Short mmCIF file of C-alpha atoms in Angstrom, two decimals:
data_model
loop_
_atom_site.label_atom_id
_atom_site.label_comp_id
_atom_site.label_asym_id
_atom_site.label_seq_id
_atom_site.Cartn_x
_atom_site.Cartn_y
_atom_site.Cartn_z
CA UNK A 1 -43.42 -18.41 29.35
CA UNK A 2 -39.43 -18.54 29.88
CA UNK A 3 -38.07 -21.46 27.57
CA UNK A 4 -35.80 -24.00 29.06
CA UNK A 5 -32.28 -23.14 28.64
CA UNK A 6 -29.24 -25.42 27.18
CA UNK A 7 -25.83 -23.79 27.07
CA UNK A 8 -22.60 -25.01 25.15
CA UNK A 9 -19.60 -23.77 26.02
CA UNK A 10 -17.45 -23.88 29.52
CA UNK A 11 -15.75 -20.76 29.02
CA UNK A 12 -15.63 -17.07 30.65
CA UNK A 13 -18.85 -16.36 28.80
CA UNK A 14 -21.00 -19.03 29.59
CA UNK A 15 -19.99 -18.57 32.98
CA UNK A 16 -21.12 -15.37 33.76
CA UNK A 17 -23.76 -15.85 31.14
CA UNK A 18 -25.53 -18.42 33.19
CA UNK A 19 -25.90 -17.08 36.43
CA UNK A 20 -27.51 -13.45 34.45
CA UNK A 21 -30.02 -15.82 32.32
CA UNK A 22 -31.32 -17.26 36.32
CA UNK A 23 -31.63 -13.83 37.56
CA UNK A 24 -34.01 -13.47 35.50
CA UNK A 25 -36.37 -15.92 35.54
CA UNK A 26 -34.50 -18.44 33.15
CA UNK A 27 -33.49 -22.25 34.03
CA UNK A 28 -31.08 -23.58 32.72
CA UNK A 29 -31.55 -26.89 32.16
CA UNK A 30 -28.00 -28.63 30.29
CA UNK A 31 -24.44 -27.48 29.87
CA UNK A 32 -22.55 -28.38 27.06
CA UNK A 33 -18.71 -29.07 27.33
CA UNK A 34 -15.86 -29.89 25.03
CA UNK A 35 -14.79 -32.82 27.00
CA UNK A 36 -17.06 -35.10 30.21
CA UNK A 37 -14.97 -33.69 33.01
CA UNK A 38 -15.22 -29.86 31.69
CA UNK A 39 -18.97 -30.24 31.64
CA UNK A 40 -19.37 -31.97 34.75
CA UNK A 41 -16.76 -29.40 36.74
CA UNK A 42 -19.16 -26.43 35.47
CA UNK A 43 -22.32 -28.05 35.78
CA UNK A 44 -21.48 -28.94 39.22
CA UNK A 45 -20.27 -25.78 40.04
CA UNK A 46 -23.39 -23.81 38.93
CA UNK A 47 -26.19 -26.30 39.95
CA UNK A 48 -27.01 -27.24 36.26
CA UNK A 49 -29.19 -30.74 36.61
CA UNK A 50 -27.61 -32.03 32.97
CA UNK A 51 -24.63 -32.39 31.51
CA UNK A 52 -22.51 -33.79 28.47
CA UNK A 53 -19.89 -33.51 25.88
CA UNK A 54 -22.40 -34.90 23.59
CA UNK A 55 -24.34 -31.59 21.68
CA UNK A 56 -27.63 -33.96 20.70
CA UNK A 57 -27.86 -35.11 23.89
CA UNK A 58 -28.32 -31.20 25.08
CA UNK A 59 -30.40 -30.91 21.09
CA UNK A 60 -32.68 -32.93 22.30
CA UNK A 61 -33.39 -32.73 25.52
CA UNK A 62 -37.04 -31.96 26.13
CA UNK A 63 -36.71 -28.94 28.31
CA UNK A 64 -34.50 -27.09 25.93
CA UNK A 65 -36.00 -24.90 24.06
CA UNK A 66 -33.58 -21.87 23.77
CA UNK A 67 -30.10 -23.19 22.91
CA UNK A 68 -26.94 -20.61 23.50
CA UNK A 69 -23.95 -21.00 22.08
CA UNK A 70 -20.30 -20.18 22.46
CA UNK A 71 -17.77 -22.47 22.02
CA UNK A 72 -15.26 -22.46 20.01
CA UNK A 73 -16.17 -20.51 15.74
CA UNK A 74 -15.61 -23.65 13.72
CA UNK A 75 -18.28 -25.85 15.97
CA UNK A 76 -20.62 -23.20 15.52
CA UNK A 77 -22.37 -24.04 12.41
CA UNK A 78 -23.39 -27.68 12.85
CA UNK A 79 -24.94 -26.86 16.27
CA UNK A 80 -26.35 -23.51 15.21
CA UNK A 81 -27.70 -25.48 12.11
CA UNK A 82 -28.89 -28.56 13.85
CA UNK A 83 -30.62 -26.71 16.82
CA UNK A 84 -32.90 -25.08 14.31
CA UNK A 85 -33.62 -28.03 12.53
CA UNK A 86 -34.66 -29.65 15.29
CA UNK A 87 -36.62 -26.42 16.12
CA UNK A 88 -34.70 -24.84 19.06
CA UNK A 89 -34.36 -21.39 19.00
CA UNK A 90 -30.68 -19.75 19.03
CA UNK A 91 -28.31 -17.27 20.26
CA UNK A 92 -24.75 -17.78 18.98
CA UNK A 93 -21.59 -16.52 18.79
CA UNK A 94 -19.77 -15.68 15.04
CA UNK A 95 -18.92 -18.49 12.87
CA UNK A 96 -15.58 -19.34 11.81
CA UNK A 97 -16.21 -18.20 8.12
CA UNK A 98 -17.96 -16.54 5.79
CA UNK A 99 -19.37 -19.99 4.30
CA UNK A 100 -19.92 -20.84 7.63
CA UNK A 101 -21.89 -18.20 7.94
CA UNK A 102 -24.13 -18.69 5.08
CA UNK A 103 -24.73 -22.26 6.12
CA UNK A 104 -26.55 -20.52 9.55
CA UNK A 105 -28.47 -17.94 7.06
CA UNK A 106 -29.91 -20.46 4.94
CA UNK A 107 -30.94 -22.31 8.08
CA UNK A 108 -32.57 -19.23 9.74
CA UNK A 109 -34.22 -18.60 6.30
CA UNK A 110 -36.12 -22.09 6.90
CA UNK A 111 -37.47 -21.79 9.74
CA UNK A 112 -38.04 -18.14 10.03
CA UNK A 113 -40.61 -18.50 12.91
CA UNK A 114 -37.51 -19.60 15.79
CA UNK A 115 -35.14 -16.70 17.27
CA UNK A 116 -31.74 -16.72 15.24
CA UNK A 117 -29.02 -13.57 16.44
CA UNK A 118 -26.00 -13.51 16.64
CA UNK A 119 -25.61 -12.77 20.22
CA UNK A 120 -23.19 -8.99 19.82
CA UNK A 121 -23.53 -7.88 23.19
CA UNK A 122 -22.38 -4.18 22.42
CA UNK A 123 -25.68 -3.27 20.74
CA UNK A 124 -27.41 -3.41 24.12
CA UNK A 125 -25.28 -1.26 26.12
CA UNK A 126 -27.26 1.47 27.09
CA UNK A 127 -24.39 3.79 25.91
CA UNK A 128 -24.96 2.32 22.66
CA UNK A 129 -28.42 2.28 22.50
CA UNK A 130 -28.39 5.75 23.73
CA UNK A 131 -25.87 6.88 21.12
CA UNK A 132 -27.63 5.53 18.51
CA UNK A 133 -30.76 7.07 19.41
CA UNK A 134 -28.64 10.40 19.81
CA UNK A 135 -27.57 10.04 16.17
CA UNK A 136 -31.02 9.48 15.05
CA UNK A 137 -31.41 12.66 16.52
CA UNK A 138 -28.68 14.84 14.56
CA UNK A 139 -26.81 15.53 17.85
CA UNK A 140 -23.66 15.25 15.93
CA UNK A 141 -25.32 16.50 12.81
CA UNK A 142 -23.95 15.06 9.32
CA UNK A 143 -22.16 11.69 10.13
CA UNK A 144 -18.65 11.85 8.85
CA UNK A 145 -15.86 10.06 10.62
CA UNK A 146 -15.85 6.90 13.28
CA UNK A 147 -13.40 5.63 15.43
CA UNK A 148 -12.89 2.55 17.93
CA UNK A 149 -10.28 1.75 20.08
CA UNK A 150 -9.70 -1.73 22.41
CA UNK A 151 -6.54 -2.14 24.33
CA UNK A 152 -6.01 -5.24 26.53
CA UNK A 153 -4.30 -7.98 27.56
CA UNK A 154 -3.67 -11.21 25.36
CA UNK A 155 -6.42 -13.29 24.06
CA UNK A 156 -4.73 -16.44 24.27
CA UNK A 157 -5.36 -19.09 26.48
CA UNK A 158 -2.95 -20.75 29.18
CA UNK A 159 -2.80 -24.10 26.46
CA UNK A 160 -2.54 -23.72 22.91
CA UNK A 161 -5.68 -23.99 20.87
CA UNK A 162 -8.34 -22.45 18.56
CA UNK A 163 -7.27 -18.72 19.97
CA UNK A 164 -3.90 -19.22 18.85
CA UNK A 165 -4.79 -20.37 15.13
CA UNK A 166 -6.08 -17.59 13.13
CA UNK A 167 -7.47 -20.36 10.55
CA UNK A 168 -10.08 -21.23 13.57
CA UNK A 169 -11.40 -17.65 14.40
CA UNK A 170 -8.26 -17.02 16.74
CA UNK A 171 -7.04 -13.29 17.23
CA UNK A 172 -8.42 -9.83 17.37
CA UNK A 173 -9.60 -9.23 14.36
CA UNK A 174 -12.00 -12.05 14.38
CA UNK A 175 -12.76 -11.69 18.27
CA UNK A 176 -13.15 -8.54 19.26
CA UNK A 177 -12.74 -6.75 15.74
CA UNK A 178 -16.02 -8.82 14.70
CA UNK A 179 -18.26 -6.62 17.58
CA UNK A 180 -16.78 -3.39 15.96
CA UNK A 181 -17.59 -4.23 12.67
CA UNK A 182 -21.58 -4.81 13.50
CA UNK A 183 -21.44 -2.22 16.32
CA UNK A 184 -20.23 0.47 13.51
CA UNK A 185 -23.21 -0.49 11.04
CA UNK A 186 -25.78 -0.81 13.61
CA UNK A 187 -24.93 2.62 15.17
CA UNK A 188 -24.33 4.53 11.78
CA UNK A 189 -27.36 2.17 9.85
CA UNK A 190 -24.73 1.87 7.11
CA UNK A 191 -22.04 -1.38 5.68
CA UNK A 192 -18.42 -1.49 4.59
CA UNK A 193 -18.02 -1.01 0.74
CA UNK A 194 -14.67 -1.32 1.11
CA UNK A 195 -11.85 -1.96 3.63
CA UNK A 196 -8.09 -1.52 4.07
CA UNK A 197 -6.59 -3.05 6.88
CA UNK A 198 -3.22 -4.57 8.85
CA UNK A 199 -2.64 -7.43 10.96
CA UNK A 200 0.01 -8.12 12.91
CA UNK A 201 1.86 -11.30 15.22
CA UNK A 202 4.18 -10.19 17.51
CA UNK A 203 3.86 -12.38 20.43
CA UNK A 204 4.24 -16.18 18.41
CA UNK A 205 5.35 -18.06 21.46
CA UNK A 206 5.00 -17.26 24.81
CA UNK A 207 5.51 -19.68 28.62
CA UNK A 208 2.72 -21.88 27.99
CA UNK A 209 2.81 -21.90 23.73
CA UNK A 210 6.13 -23.01 23.07
CA UNK A 211 8.40 -25.93 20.79
CA UNK A 212 7.13 -26.21 17.21
CA UNK A 213 4.18 -24.83 18.23
CA UNK A 214 3.13 -21.32 16.83
CA UNK A 215 0.75 -18.59 17.18
CA UNK A 216 -0.39 -17.87 13.91
CA UNK A 217 -3.79 -15.23 15.21
CA UNK A 218 -3.89 -12.05 15.51
CA UNK A 219 -2.47 -9.68 18.28
CA UNK A 220 -2.71 -6.26 16.20
CA UNK A 221 -4.67 -5.10 13.90
CA UNK A 222 -5.41 -1.41 12.71
CA UNK A 223 -8.29 -1.12 9.86
CA UNK A 224 -10.35 1.62 8.04
CA UNK A 225 -13.74 0.87 6.00
CA UNK A 226 -15.58 3.38 3.93
CA UNK A 227 -19.30 3.03 4.52
CA UNK A 228 -22.20 3.48 1.91
CA UNK A 229 -25.24 2.11 1.51
CA UNK A 230 -27.84 2.73 4.41
CA UNK A 231 -28.75 -0.56 5.84
CA UNK A 232 -31.83 1.02 7.86
CA UNK A 233 -32.88 4.52 6.33
CA UNK A 234 -31.21 6.40 8.85
CA UNK A 235 -27.90 6.57 7.60
CA UNK A 236 -26.00 9.91 6.45
CA UNK A 237 -25.33 8.32 2.94
CA UNK A 238 -22.52 7.07 1.88
CA UNK A 239 -18.93 8.72 2.71
CA UNK A 240 -18.95 7.84 6.48
CA UNK A 241 -15.02 6.91 7.34
CA UNK A 242 -14.64 4.47 9.93
CA UNK A 243 -11.39 3.66 11.43
CA UNK A 244 -10.71 0.35 14.26
CA UNK A 245 -7.00 0.36 16.20
CA UNK A 246 -7.09 -3.21 18.19
CA UNK A 247 -3.87 -3.99 20.43
CA UNK A 248 -3.97 -7.35 22.72
CA UNK A 249 -0.26 -6.71 23.81
CA UNK A 250 -0.87 -3.60 26.39
CA UNK A 251 -0.38 -4.31 30.33
CA UNK A 252 -2.77 -2.07 32.58
CA UNK A 253 -6.53 -1.48 32.53
CA UNK A 254 -8.45 -2.43 30.03
CA UNK A 255 -9.59 0.62 26.62
CA UNK A 256 -12.60 0.33 24.75
CA UNK A 257 -13.71 3.58 23.11
CA UNK A 258 -16.04 4.20 20.75
CA UNK A 259 -16.13 7.99 19.54
CA UNK A 260 -18.56 9.39 16.24
CA UNK A 261 -17.83 13.06 14.97
CA UNK A 262 -20.31 14.74 13.05
CA UNK A 263 -20.68 18.63 11.37
CA UNK A 264 -22.02 20.20 14.25
CA UNK A 265 -20.18 17.46 17.37
CA UNK A 266 -19.74 14.05 18.47
CA UNK A 267 -20.63 11.33 20.61
CA UNK A 268 -17.69 9.02 22.81
CA UNK A 269 -18.37 6.02 24.62
CA UNK A 270 -15.56 4.77 27.14
CA UNK A 271 -16.59 1.96 28.65
CA UNK A 272 -19.70 2.06 29.55
CA UNK A 273 -20.37 5.39 29.43
CA UNK A 274 -21.50 7.86 26.71
CA UNK A 275 -19.96 11.38 26.41
CA UNK A 276 -20.97 13.76 23.93
CA UNK A 277 -19.39 17.64 22.76
CA UNK A 278 -21.57 19.75 20.61
CA UNK A 279 -19.60 22.48 18.21
CA UNK A 280 -19.32 25.81 20.55
CA UNK A 281 -19.33 24.07 23.70
CA UNK A 282 -17.59 24.85 26.88
CA UNK A 283 -16.81 20.84 27.08
CA UNK A 284 -17.00 17.22 26.80
CA UNK A 285 -20.98 16.43 29.80
CA UNK A 286 -21.75 13.09 30.35
CA UNK A 287 -24.45 11.53 29.14
CA UNK A 288 -24.78 8.97 30.60
CA UNK A 289 -23.13 7.26 33.22
CA UNK A 290 -22.72 3.43 34.21
CA UNK A 291 -25.51 2.40 35.97
CA UNK A 292 -24.47 -0.94 37.19
CA UNK A 293 -26.94 -3.86 38.26
CA UNK A 294 -25.00 -6.75 36.40
CA UNK A 295 -22.04 -6.92 38.98
CA UNK A 296 -18.47 -6.53 38.86
CA UNK A 297 -16.63 -6.57 36.34
CA UNK A 298 -15.42 -10.44 35.63
CA UNK A 299 -12.34 -11.90 35.02
CA UNK A 300 -11.75 -12.32 31.21
CA UNK A 301 -15.01 -10.63 30.07
CA UNK A 302 -14.53 -6.48 29.64
CA UNK A 303 -17.33 -4.67 31.07
CA UNK A 304 -19.03 -3.53 28.44
CA UNK A 305 -19.67 -7.03 27.21
CA UNK A 306 -20.62 -7.75 31.36
CA UNK A 307 -23.33 -4.76 31.26
CA UNK A 308 -24.27 -5.48 27.30
CA UNK A 309 -24.96 -9.10 28.04
CA UNK A 310 -26.81 -8.45 31.34
CA UNK A 311 -28.85 -6.18 28.74
CA UNK A 312 -29.11 -8.50 26.41
CA UNK A 313 -30.53 -11.37 28.85
CA UNK A 314 -32.78 -8.99 29.99
CA UNK A 315 -34.52 -8.48 26.37
CA UNK A 316 -34.99 -12.42 25.76
CA UNK A 317 -36.72 -12.53 28.62
CA UNK A 318 -39.28 -9.65 27.42
CA UNK A 319 -39.36 -11.53 23.80
CA UNK A 320 -40.59 -14.68 25.59
CA UNK A 321 -41.88 -14.30 29.03
CA UNK A 322 -45.73 -12.78 27.68
CA UNK A 323 -46.40 -15.91 24.50
CA UNK A 324 -47.74 -18.75 25.91
CA UNK A 325 -45.69 -21.29 23.88
CA UNK A 326 -42.55 -22.24 25.30
CA UNK A 327 -40.79 -21.85 22.01
CA UNK A 328 -42.71 -18.55 21.02
CA UNK A 329 -41.58 -14.72 21.08
CA UNK A 330 -41.94 -11.73 20.55
CA UNK A 331 -39.65 -9.59 17.89
CA UNK A 332 -39.99 -5.98 18.96
CA UNK A 333 -37.81 -6.53 22.44
CA UNK A 334 -34.56 -7.93 20.30
CA UNK A 335 -35.34 -6.37 17.43
CA UNK A 336 -31.76 -4.95 17.64
CA UNK A 337 -30.48 -7.88 17.72
CA UNK A 338 -27.31 -8.73 14.89
CA UNK A 339 -29.52 -11.28 12.51
CA UNK A 340 -27.50 -14.34 10.99
CA UNK A 341 -27.66 -12.07 7.94
CA UNK A 342 -25.81 -9.24 9.87
CA UNK A 343 -23.21 -12.18 10.94
CA UNK A 344 -22.58 -12.89 7.33
CA UNK A 345 -21.71 -9.37 6.40
CA UNK A 346 -19.51 -8.93 9.27
CA UNK A 347 -17.50 -11.87 8.99
CA UNK A 348 -17.35 -10.83 5.00
CA UNK A 349 -15.56 -7.65 5.90
CA UNK A 350 -13.17 -9.89 8.51
CA UNK A 351 -12.13 -11.75 5.44
CA UNK A 352 -11.76 -8.66 3.44
CA UNK A 353 -9.43 -6.95 5.68
CA UNK A 354 -7.67 -10.29 5.85
CA UNK A 355 -7.46 -10.05 2.34
CA UNK A 356 -6.23 -6.23 2.15
CA UNK A 357 -3.10 -7.11 4.64
CA UNK A 358 -1.49 -9.87 2.48
CA UNK A 359 -2.10 -7.47 -0.46
CA UNK A 360 -1.87 -3.54 1.07
CA UNK A 361 -4.46 -3.16 -1.07
CA UNK A 362 -8.05 -1.73 -0.56
CA UNK A 363 -10.60 -4.75 -0.51
CA UNK A 364 -14.27 -4.79 -1.91
CA UNK A 365 -17.16 -6.18 0.61
CA UNK A 366 -19.64 -8.21 -1.29
CA UNK A 367 -21.49 -10.76 0.90
CA UNK A 368 -21.76 -14.45 -1.40
CA UNK A 369 -25.77 -14.65 -2.32
CA UNK A 370 -24.63 -18.31 -3.07
CA UNK A 371 -22.94 -21.02 -1.29
CA UNK A 372 -19.36 -21.59 -3.57
CA UNK A 373 -19.21 -25.31 -5.47
CA UNK A 374 -17.00 -26.67 -2.98
CA UNK A 375 -15.88 -29.40 -6.35
CA UNK A 376 -15.40 -25.83 -7.98
CA UNK A 377 -11.69 -26.57 -9.44
CA UNK A 378 -12.61 -30.07 -10.59
#
């Protein structure tokens, strides 16, 4: 039985998510926005029967059993934790800090019967599903290097907001880099043990953000990760090197490319397509094309994320559909999803990269095992 869905957020992802959910048979029962006006406008546009700017009105809605949270990072933790405490299944975006992510992990451990996943849609993109399978089958031999590149236009909103503030989770590293950290660990079956990074903010003001306001979030980021410690038993051991380059000052076509290189060949996902070449081969071959099926590219939602989001919604349908209770779900269809524990690891890597950018040194990645004492300096 498919659960009723409550959606938090009125941004581009929420606008895309609602039609995808309905296309798979979910009923979107409620919508939350930062203001009554925002919530009312999108609810009327999408035909959602209930809207509000009060989070509890959605969380306590009797017909809502699955909550999808796509809002600014500083608000994610409090809504996700409260939703689990009330007994709702949760799909959400990343938290703002590692401490917030740890609190989400704690809540998920208290309620293991509830679905609690971080909605990194790239894990569900067919090109990366196929890439992971081919890596497991030894297509590239012993994995040596991973390289990811994302180039595109500015991530800033039309007015000053959280996307402008580094401390609120804005910037390329937190918004896009975190999804790549998660994806590379998922593909390799290993986690970063040390990182080195460089962050820059080239555009500090523009036509909409000026005066006393300054952008502090990064629009360029380059970082390296030394991987080690197989997380799934499929890893190739320690020593895999990953590099990630993000540049959001690029006019023209959006570029999203992830390449893995090994002793016997390479695989590269360009956009939504997967290519491969073995050592000694005559050239690159198309291994998986873009199957389409989730509409054309939407403004502010790159095609890889759009396709992945569609595949993730299909997996959610498979997880819930065969169950007799609306809140019951099967683990198999969403086994590849990012857990809250994965979210904590990713946020730890992000914060280590930020430290490295300040220090100029390699930084260790140490995932917290207990919440820091807020009064430790007293």
